Short mmCIF file of C-alpha atoms and ligand atoms in Angstrom, two decimals:
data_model
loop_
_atom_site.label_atom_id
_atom_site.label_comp_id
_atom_site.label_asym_id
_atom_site.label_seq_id
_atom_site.Cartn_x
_atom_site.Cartn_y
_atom_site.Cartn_z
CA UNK A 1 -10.25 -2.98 7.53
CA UNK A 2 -12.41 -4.36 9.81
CA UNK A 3 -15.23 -2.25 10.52
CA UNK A 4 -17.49 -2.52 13.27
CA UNK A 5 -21.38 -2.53 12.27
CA UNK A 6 -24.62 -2.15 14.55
CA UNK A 7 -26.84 -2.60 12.01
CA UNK A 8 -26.29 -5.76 9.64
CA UNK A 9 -29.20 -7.79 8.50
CA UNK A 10 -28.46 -11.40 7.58
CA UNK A 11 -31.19 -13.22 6.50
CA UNK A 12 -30.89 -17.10 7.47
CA UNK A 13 -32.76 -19.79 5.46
CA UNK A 14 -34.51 -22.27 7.23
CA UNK A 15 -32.91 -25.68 6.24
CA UNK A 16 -35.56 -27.63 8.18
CA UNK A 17 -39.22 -26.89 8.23
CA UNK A 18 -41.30 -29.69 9.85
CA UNK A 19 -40.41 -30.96 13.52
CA UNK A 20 -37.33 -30.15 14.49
CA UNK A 21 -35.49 -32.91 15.90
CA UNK A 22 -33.18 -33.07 19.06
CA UNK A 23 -30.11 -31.01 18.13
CA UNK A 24 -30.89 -29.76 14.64
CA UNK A 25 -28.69 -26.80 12.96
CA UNK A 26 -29.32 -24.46 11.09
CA UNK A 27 -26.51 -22.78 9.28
CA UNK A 28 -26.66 -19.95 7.28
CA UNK A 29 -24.46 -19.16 4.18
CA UNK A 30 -24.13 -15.63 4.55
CA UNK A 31 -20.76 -14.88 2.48
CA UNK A 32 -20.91 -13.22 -0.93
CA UNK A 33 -19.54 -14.07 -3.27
CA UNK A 34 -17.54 -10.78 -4.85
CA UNK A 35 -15.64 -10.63 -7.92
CA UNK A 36 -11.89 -10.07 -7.85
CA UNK A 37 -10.95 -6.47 -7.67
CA UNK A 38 -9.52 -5.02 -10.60
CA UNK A 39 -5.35 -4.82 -10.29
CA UNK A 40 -4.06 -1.36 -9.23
CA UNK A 41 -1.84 -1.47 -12.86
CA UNK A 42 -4.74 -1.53 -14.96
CA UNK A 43 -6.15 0.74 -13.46
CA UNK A 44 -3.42 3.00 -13.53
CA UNK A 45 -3.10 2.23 -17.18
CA UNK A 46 -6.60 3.23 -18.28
CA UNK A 47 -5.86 6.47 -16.90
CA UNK A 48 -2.88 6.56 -18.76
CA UNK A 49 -0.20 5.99 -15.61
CA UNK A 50 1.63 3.54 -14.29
CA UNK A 51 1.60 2.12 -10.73
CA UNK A 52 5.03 0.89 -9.05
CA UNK A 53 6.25 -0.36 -6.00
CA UNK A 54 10.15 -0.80 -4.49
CA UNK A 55 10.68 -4.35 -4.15
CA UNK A 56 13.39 -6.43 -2.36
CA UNK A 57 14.50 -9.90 -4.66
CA UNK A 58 14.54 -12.09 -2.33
CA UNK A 59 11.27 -11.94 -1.24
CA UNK A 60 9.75 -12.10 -5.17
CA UNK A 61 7.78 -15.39 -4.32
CA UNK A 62 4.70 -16.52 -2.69
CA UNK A 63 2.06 -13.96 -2.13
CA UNK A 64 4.79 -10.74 -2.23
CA UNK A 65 5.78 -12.43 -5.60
CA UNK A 66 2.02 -12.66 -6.65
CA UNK A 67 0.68 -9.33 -5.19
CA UNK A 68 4.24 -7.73 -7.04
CA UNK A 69 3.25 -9.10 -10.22
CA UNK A 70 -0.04 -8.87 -10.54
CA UNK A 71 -0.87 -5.45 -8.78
CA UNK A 72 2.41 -3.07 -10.47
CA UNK A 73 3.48 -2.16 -13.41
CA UNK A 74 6.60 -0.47 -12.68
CA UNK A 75 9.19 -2.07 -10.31
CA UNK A 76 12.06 -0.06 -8.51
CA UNK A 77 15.20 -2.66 -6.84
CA UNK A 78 14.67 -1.27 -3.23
CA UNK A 79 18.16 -1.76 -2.81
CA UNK A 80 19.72 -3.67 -5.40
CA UNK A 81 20.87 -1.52 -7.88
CA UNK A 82 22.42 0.96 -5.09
CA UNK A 83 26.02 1.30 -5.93
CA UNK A 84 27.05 -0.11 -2.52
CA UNK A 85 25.13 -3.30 -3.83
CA UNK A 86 26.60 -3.65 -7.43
CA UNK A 87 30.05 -2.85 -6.39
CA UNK A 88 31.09 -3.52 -2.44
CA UNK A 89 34.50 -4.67 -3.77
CA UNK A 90 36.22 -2.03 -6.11
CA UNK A 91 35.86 -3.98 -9.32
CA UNK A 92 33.75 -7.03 -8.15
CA UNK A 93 30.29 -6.54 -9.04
CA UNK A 94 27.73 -8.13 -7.87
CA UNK A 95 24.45 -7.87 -10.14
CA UNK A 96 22.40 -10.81 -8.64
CA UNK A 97 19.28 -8.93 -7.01
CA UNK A 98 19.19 -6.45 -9.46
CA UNK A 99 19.03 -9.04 -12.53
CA UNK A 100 16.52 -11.38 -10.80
CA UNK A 101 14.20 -7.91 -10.33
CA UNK A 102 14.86 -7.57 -14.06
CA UNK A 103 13.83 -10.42 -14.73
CA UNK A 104 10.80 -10.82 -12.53
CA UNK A 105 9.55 -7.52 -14.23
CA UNK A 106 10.12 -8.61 -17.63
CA UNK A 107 8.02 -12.04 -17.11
CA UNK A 108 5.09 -9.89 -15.57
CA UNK A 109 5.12 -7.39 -18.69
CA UNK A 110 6.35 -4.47 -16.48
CA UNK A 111 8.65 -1.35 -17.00
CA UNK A 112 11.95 -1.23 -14.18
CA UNK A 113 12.91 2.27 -12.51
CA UNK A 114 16.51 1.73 -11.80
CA UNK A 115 17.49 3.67 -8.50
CA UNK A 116 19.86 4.88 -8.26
CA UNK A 117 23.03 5.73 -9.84
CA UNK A 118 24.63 9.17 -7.75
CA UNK A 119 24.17 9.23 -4.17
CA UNK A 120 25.34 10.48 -0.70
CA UNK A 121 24.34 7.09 0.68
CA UNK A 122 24.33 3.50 0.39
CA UNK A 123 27.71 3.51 -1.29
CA UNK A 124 30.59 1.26 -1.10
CA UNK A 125 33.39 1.77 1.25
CA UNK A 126 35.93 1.89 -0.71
CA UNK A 127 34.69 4.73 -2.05
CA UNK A 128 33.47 6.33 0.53
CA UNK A 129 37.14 6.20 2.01
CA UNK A 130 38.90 6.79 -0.62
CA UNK A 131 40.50 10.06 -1.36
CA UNK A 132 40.27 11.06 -4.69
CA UNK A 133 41.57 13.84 -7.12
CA UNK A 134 38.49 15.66 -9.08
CA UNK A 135 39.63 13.75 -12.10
CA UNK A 136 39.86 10.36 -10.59
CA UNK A 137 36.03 11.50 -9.11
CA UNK A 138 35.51 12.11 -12.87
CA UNK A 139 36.43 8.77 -14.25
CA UNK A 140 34.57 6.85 -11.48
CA UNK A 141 31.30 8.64 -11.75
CA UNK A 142 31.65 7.99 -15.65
CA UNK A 143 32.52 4.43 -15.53
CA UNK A 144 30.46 3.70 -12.59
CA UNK A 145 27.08 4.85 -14.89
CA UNK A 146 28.54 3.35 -17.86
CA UNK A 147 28.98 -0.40 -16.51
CA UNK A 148 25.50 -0.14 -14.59
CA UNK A 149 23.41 1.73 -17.37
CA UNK A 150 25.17 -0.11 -20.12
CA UNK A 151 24.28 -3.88 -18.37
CA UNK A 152 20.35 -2.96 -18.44
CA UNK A 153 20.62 -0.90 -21.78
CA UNK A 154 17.60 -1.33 -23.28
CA UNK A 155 15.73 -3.13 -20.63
CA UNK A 156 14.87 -0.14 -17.89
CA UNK A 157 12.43 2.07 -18.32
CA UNK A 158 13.93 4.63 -16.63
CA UNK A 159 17.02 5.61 -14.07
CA UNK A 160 16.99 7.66 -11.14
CA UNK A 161 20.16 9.37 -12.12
CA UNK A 162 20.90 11.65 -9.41
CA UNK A 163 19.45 11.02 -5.56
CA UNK A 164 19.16 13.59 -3.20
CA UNK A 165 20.73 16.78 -4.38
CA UNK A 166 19.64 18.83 -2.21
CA UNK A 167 19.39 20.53 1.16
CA UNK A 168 15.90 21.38 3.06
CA UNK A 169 16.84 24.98 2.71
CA UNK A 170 18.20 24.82 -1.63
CA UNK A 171 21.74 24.58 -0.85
CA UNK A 172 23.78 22.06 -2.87
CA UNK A 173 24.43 18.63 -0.46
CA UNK A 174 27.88 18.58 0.43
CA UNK A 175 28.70 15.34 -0.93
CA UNK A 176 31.70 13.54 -2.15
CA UNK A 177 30.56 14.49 -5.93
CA UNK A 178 29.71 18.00 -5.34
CA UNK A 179 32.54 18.12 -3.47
CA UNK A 180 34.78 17.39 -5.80
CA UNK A 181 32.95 17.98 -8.76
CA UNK A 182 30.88 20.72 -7.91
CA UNK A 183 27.53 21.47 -9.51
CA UNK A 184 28.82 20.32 -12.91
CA UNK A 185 28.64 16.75 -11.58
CA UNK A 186 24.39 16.22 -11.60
CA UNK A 187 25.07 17.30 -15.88
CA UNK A 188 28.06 14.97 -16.07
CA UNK A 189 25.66 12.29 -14.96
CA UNK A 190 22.63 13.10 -16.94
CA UNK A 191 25.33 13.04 -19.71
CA UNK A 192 26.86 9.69 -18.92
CA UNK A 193 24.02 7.69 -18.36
CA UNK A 194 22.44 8.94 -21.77
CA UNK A 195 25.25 8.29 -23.69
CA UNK A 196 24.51 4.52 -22.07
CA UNK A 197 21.26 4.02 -22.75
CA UNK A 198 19.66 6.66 -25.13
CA UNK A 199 16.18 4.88 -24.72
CA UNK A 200 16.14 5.45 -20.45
CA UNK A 201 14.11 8.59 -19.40
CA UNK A 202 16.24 10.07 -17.17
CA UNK A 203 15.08 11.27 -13.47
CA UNK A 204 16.62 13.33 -10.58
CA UNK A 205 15.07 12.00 -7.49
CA UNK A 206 14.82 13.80 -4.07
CA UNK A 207 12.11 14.13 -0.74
CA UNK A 208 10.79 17.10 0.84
CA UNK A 209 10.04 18.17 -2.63
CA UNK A 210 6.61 17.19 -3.19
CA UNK A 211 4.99 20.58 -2.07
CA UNK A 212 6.11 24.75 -3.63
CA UNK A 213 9.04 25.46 -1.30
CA UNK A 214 12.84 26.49 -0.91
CA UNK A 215 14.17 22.48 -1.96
CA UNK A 216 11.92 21.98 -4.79
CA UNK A 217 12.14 25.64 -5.82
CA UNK A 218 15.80 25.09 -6.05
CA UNK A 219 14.84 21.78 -7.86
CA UNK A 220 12.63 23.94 -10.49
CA UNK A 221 15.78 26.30 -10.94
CA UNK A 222 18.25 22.85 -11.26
CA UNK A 223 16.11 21.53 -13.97
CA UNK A 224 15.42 24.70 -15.77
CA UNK A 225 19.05 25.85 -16.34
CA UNK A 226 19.98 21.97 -17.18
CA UNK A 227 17.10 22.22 -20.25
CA UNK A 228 18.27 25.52 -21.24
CA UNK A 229 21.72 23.68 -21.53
CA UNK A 230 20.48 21.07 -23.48
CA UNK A 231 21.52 18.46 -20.70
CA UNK A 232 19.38 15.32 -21.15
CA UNK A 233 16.86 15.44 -18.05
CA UNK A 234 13.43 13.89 -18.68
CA UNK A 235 11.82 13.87 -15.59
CA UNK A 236 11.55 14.42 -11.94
CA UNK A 237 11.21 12.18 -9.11
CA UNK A 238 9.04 13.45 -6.01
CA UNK A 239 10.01 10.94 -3.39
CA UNK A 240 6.80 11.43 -1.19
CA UNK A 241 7.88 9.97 1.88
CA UNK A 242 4.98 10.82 3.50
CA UNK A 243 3.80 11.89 7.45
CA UNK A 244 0.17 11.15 7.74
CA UNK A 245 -2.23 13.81 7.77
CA UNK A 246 0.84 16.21 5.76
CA UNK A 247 0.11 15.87 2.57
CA UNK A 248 0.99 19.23 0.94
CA UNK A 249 -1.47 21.74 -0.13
CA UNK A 250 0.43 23.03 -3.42
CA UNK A 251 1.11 19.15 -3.93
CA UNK A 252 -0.50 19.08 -7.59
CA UNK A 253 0.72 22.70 -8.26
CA UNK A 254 4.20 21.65 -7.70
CA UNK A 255 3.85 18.92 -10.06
CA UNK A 256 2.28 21.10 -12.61
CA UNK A 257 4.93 23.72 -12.31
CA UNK A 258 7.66 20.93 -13.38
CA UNK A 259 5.75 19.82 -16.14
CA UNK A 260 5.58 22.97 -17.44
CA UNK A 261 9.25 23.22 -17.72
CA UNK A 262 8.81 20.10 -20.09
CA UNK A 263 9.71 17.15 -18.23
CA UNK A 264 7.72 14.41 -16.55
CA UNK A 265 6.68 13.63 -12.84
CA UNK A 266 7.05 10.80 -11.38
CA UNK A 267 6.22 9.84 -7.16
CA UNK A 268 8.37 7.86 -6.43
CA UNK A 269 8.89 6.42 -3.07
CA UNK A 270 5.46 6.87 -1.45
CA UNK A 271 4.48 5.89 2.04
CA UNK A 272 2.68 7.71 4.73
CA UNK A 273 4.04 6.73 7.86
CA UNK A 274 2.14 7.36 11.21
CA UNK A 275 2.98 6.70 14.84
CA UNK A 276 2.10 2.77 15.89
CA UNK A 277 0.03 1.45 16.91
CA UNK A 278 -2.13 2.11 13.72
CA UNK A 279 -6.11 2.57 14.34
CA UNK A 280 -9.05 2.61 12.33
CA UNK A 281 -8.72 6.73 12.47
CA UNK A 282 -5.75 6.62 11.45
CA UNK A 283 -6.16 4.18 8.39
CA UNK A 284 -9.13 6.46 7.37
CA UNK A 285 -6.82 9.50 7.26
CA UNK A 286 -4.13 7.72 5.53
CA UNK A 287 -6.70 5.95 3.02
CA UNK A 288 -7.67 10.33 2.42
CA UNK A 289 -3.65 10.88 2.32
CA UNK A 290 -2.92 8.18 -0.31
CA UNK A 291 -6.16 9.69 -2.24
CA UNK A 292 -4.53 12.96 -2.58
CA UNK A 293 -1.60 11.65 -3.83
CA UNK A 294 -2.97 9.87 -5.94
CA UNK A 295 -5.47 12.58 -7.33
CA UNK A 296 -2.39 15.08 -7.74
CA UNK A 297 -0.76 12.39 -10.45
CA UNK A 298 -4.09 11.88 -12.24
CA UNK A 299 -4.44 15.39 -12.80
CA UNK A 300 -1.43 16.23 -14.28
CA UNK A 301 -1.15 14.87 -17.75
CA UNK A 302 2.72 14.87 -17.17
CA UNK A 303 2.73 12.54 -14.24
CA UNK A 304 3.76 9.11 -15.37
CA UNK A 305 3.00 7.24 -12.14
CA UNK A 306 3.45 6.94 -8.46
CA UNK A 307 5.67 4.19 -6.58
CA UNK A 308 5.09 3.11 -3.10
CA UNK A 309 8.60 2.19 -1.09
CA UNK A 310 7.22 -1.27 -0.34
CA UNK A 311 3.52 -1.98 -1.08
CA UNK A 312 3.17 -4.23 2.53
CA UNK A 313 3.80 -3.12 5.97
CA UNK A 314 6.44 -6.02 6.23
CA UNK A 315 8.73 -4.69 3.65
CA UNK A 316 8.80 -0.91 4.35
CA UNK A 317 12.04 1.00 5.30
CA UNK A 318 9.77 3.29 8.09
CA UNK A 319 10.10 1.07 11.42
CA UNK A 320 13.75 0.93 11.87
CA UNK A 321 14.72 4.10 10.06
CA UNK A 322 11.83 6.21 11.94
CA UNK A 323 11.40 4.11 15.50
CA UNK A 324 7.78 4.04 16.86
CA UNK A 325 6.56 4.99 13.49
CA UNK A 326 5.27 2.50 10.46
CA UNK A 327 2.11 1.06 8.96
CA UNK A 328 2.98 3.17 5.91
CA UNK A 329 2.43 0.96 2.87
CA UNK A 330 -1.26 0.01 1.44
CA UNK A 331 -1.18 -3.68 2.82
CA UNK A 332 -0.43 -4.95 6.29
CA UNK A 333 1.96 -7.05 7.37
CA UNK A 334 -0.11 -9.81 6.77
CA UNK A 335 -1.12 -9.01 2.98
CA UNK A 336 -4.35 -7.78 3.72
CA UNK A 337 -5.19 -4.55 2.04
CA UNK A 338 -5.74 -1.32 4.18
CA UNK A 339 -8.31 1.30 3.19
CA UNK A 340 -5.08 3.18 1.54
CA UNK A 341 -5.38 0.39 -1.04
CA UNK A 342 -9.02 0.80 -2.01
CA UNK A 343 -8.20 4.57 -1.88
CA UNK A 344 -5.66 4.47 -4.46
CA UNK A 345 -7.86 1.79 -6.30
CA UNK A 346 -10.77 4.57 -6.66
CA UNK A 347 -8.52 7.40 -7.27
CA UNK A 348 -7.31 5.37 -10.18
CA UNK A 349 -11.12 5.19 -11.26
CA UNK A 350 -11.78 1.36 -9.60
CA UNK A 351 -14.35 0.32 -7.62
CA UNK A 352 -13.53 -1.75 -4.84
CA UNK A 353 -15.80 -4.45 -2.54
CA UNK A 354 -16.09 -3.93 0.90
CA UNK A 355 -14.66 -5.74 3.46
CA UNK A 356 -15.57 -9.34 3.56
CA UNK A 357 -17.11 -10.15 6.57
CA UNK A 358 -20.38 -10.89 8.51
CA UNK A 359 -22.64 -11.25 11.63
CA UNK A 360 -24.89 -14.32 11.62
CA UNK A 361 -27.76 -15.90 13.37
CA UNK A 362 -28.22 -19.73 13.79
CA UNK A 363 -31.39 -21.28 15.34
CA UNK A 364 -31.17 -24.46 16.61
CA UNK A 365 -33.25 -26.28 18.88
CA UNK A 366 -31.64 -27.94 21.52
CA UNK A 367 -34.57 -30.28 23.35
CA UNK A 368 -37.82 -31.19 22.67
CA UNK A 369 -40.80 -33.04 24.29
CA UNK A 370 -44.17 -33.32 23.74
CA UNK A 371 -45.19 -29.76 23.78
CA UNK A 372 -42.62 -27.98 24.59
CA UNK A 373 -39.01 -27.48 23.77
CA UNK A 374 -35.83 -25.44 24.39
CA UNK A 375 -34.29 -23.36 21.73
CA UNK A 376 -31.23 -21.17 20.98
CA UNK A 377 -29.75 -18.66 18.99
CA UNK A 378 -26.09 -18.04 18.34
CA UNK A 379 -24.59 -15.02 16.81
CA UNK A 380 -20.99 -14.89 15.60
CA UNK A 381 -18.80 -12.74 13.54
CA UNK A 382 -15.98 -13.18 11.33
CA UNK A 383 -14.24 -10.27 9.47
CA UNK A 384 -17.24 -7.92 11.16
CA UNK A 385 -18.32 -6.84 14.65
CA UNK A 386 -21.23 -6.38 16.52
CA UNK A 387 -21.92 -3.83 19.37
CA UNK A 388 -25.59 -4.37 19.55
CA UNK A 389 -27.91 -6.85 17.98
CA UNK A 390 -31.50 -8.05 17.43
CA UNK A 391 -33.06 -11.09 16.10
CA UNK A 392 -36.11 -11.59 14.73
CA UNK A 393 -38.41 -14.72 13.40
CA UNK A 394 -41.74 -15.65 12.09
CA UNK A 395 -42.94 -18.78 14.16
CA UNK A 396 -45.60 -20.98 12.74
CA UNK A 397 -49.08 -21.61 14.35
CA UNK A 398 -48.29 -23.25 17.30
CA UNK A 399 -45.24 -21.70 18.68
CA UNK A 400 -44.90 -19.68 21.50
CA UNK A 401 -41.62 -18.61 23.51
CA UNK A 402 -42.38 -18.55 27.58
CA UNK A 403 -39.35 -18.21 28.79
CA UNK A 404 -35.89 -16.67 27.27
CA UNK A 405 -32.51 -16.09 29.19
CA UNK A 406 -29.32 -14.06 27.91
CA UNK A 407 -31.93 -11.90 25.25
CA UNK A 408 -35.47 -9.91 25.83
CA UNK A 409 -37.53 -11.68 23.98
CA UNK A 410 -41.41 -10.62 22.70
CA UNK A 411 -43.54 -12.45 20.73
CA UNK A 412 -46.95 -10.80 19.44
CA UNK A 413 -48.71 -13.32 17.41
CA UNK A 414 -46.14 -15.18 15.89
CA UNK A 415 -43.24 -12.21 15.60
CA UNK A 416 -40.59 -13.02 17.81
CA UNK A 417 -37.94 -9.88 18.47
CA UNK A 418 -35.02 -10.79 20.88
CA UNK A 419 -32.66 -7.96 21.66
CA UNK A 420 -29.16 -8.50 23.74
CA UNK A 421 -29.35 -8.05 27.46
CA UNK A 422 -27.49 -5.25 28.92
CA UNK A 423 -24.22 -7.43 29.25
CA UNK A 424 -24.51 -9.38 25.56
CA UNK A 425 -24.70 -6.85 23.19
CA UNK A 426 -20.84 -6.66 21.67
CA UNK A 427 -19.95 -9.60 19.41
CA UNK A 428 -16.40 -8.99 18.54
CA UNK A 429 -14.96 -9.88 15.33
CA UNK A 430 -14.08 -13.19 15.97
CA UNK A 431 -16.58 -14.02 18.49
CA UNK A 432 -19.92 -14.93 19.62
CA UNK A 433 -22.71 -14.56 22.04
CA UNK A 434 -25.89 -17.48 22.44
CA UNK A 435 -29.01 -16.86 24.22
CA UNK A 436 -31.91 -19.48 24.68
CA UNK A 437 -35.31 -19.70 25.23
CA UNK A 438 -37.87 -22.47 26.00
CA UNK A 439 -41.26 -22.60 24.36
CA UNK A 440 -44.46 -24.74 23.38
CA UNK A 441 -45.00 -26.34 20.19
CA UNK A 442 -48.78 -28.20 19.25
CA UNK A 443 -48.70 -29.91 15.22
CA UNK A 444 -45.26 -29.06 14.17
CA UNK A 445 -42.14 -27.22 15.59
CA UNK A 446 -40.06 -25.89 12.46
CA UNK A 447 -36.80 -24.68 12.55
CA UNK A 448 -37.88 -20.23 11.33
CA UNK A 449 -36.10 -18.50 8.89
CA UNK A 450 -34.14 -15.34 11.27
CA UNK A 451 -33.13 -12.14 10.53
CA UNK A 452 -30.07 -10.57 12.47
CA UNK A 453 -30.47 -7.03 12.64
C1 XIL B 501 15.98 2.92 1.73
C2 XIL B 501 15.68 1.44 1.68
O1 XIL B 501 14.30 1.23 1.55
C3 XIL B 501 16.20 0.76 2.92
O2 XIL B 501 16.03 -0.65 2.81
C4 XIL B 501 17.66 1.09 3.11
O3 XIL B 501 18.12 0.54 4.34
C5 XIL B 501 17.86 2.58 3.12
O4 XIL B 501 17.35 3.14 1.93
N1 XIL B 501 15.26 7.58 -0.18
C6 XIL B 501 15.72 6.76 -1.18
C7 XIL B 501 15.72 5.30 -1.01
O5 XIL B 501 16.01 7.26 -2.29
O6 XIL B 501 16.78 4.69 -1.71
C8 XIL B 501 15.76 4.92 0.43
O7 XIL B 501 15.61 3.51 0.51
C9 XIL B 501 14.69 5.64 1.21
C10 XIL B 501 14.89 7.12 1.13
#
């Protein structure tokens, strides 16, 4: 974030003491060095969770390959594993993405959410069109969860079994499996994909379920009557897709109320999304939104992690499914973390350093004669911002300022205080502002240490 400060003192070293000669420059080295912030995933493991993101394959290199590995421990294929991806061709498969994600995770030590098996969406054509007897519906779901969960047996953490079951108000989604299926088709699944891989915890994933109301109540019921049946269901996915500022109240209740019923939590598809162009208000409230999120997970013993959908602003699903509306993720577009970063760092107990960035003063002296010489002082920012400024020095015996232009300059004894004139006082980040001054000099005419405050 860049933040805009009115107050900011820099103290500058003088480089030179002695007579300045014509043109001399004082820099000042005002950056600090920080140490590296911890990574988000260990973090999130000393508390005992995980931290994911949805990432696209092709983009696992350079610094979304670096950021992905270093900063997740869980990875969800954004795409890849979607049925409509594995399988556009009845029979032809197509496993590329998905196996390169696999394989990306498993060379940065981290656990793979495979999303997603049954869906309304993102499915192939063929089957889409197709019209098909409940048994022939049968035989595909089976086979379709066999081939996929049977290719990463072993290797995925978990699978988002069933997507999206649900309507807003609890009804069952008429879809082309509980059409044909009916109900009995979310157990058949379960079923299927643990006969597959025994060692997968297995998740049914929707949105609009994060907070206590009609969807996830109907949710609650779903996963209560498949335990009583002894279906295999070991968790539940809260999708979180997120409008800023609406993060529900009975978030961490909600949460708690599922693990209660014995199965684990997961968020899995987090991003708050707010109406562009983004603004420093609306990063703060979004930083506070990701917090609560976050703080909902922590507290509940049963929450195994949260997932952002996308962890930068330049691989998030919001701008062209929800137009005029983005910024969702915790890094911009440009990789630079946004205060939802550093809020989810300190919800997961890290500390973060503040934005780099600074203000700074340089003295030079730009002529000199015999007793008198002409002198200037340049303030620019980087990564900061200024909207008023003062600058104050310490001449030595001798030194006197007569005459100053672009500043209000005092001296009174050898204090010197120049504030901005009425038309000089914002430095933006990125810019700067110089005033000048002409004085007399008698023995020596250092270069002063100043102070930019
Ligand atoms: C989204 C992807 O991010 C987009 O790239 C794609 O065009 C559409 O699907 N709920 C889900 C995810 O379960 O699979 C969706 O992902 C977002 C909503």
């Amino acid at each position: 974030m860049r933040s805009s400060r009115t107050s900011l003192r820099v103290r500058l070293a003088a480089l030179l003491a002695g007579a300045a000669a014509v043109g001399t420059l004082v820099t000042a080295g005002t950056t600090t060095a920080h140490a590296a912030d911890t990574p988000l995933r260990d973090l999130a493991a000393a508390k005992g969770k995980a931290m994911g993101t949805a990432v696209t394959g092709s983009k696992l290199t350079g610094t979304y390959g670096d950021l992905a590995g270093a900063q997740f421990n869980w990875l969800t294929p954004g795409n890849a594993m979607k049925w409509g991806s594995v399988e556009p061709t009845r029979g032809t498969f197509d496993w590329a993405e998905a196996d390169q994600i696999v394989a990306f995770a498993e060379a940065h030590g981290q656990e793979v959410r495979g999303h997603t098996l049954v869906w309304h969406s993102q499915n192939p054509g063929w089957l889409t069109n197709g019209t098909w007897t409940p048994a022939q519906l049968s035989t595909l779901l089976n086979d379709h969860i066999a081939t996929e969960v049977g290719r990463y047996k072993g290797r995925l953490a978990a699978w988002d079994v069933v997507n999206e079951p649900f309507n807003e108000d609890g009804t069952y989604r008429q879809t082309l499996w509980y059409n044909g299926l009916g109900t009995g088709y979310i157990a058949q699944a379960l079923t299927a994909a643990r006969a597959a891989d025994p060692d997968a915890k297995l998740y049914i994933n929707d949105y609009n379920v994060e907070g206590v109301n009609a969807k996830s109540t109907a949710l609650y019921n779903l996963v209560k009557s498949l335990k009583e049946q002894g279906v295999p269901i070991d968790g539940v996915g809260l999708q979180a897709h997120l409008i800023l500022g609406q993060v529900p109240s009975t978030l961490q209740q909600n949460i708690q109320r599922f693990a209660d019923l014995g199965v684990d939590v997961a968020i899995t598809e987090l991003d708050i999304r707010m109406t562009l162009p983004s603004d420093s208000a609306k990063l703060t409230q979004q930083a506070a939104d990701y917090k609560a999120v976050m703080n909902a997970c922590v507290a509940v013993a049963r929450c195994t992690g949260v997932t952002v959908w996308g962890f930068t602003d330049s691989d998030s699903w919001i701008p062209s499914t929800f137009p005029g509306q983005g910024a969702a993720t915790p890094y911009d577009e440009n990789y630079a973390p946004k205060p939802a970063y550093r809020a989810i760092a300190e919800a997961l107990g890290g500390t973060t350093t503040p934005p780099t960035g600074a203000c700074t003063a340089t003295y030079s002296v730009a002529s000199q004669w015999n007793t008198g010489f002409t002198g200037q002082v340049r303030i620019a920012c980087s990564g900061a911002a200024l909207s008023s400024w003062k600058v104050t020095w310490t001449y030595g015996a001798g030194q006197q300022i007569t005459q100053a232009w672009n500043a209000t300059c005092t001296q009174s004894g050898a204090a010197v205080s120049c504030a901005n004139a009425s038309y000089n006082g914002t430095v933006p980040d990125g810019g700067s502002v110089t005033f000048g001054f002409n004085g007399s000099w008698s023995g020596t005419n250092p270069v002063p240490t100043v102070t930019l405050g």
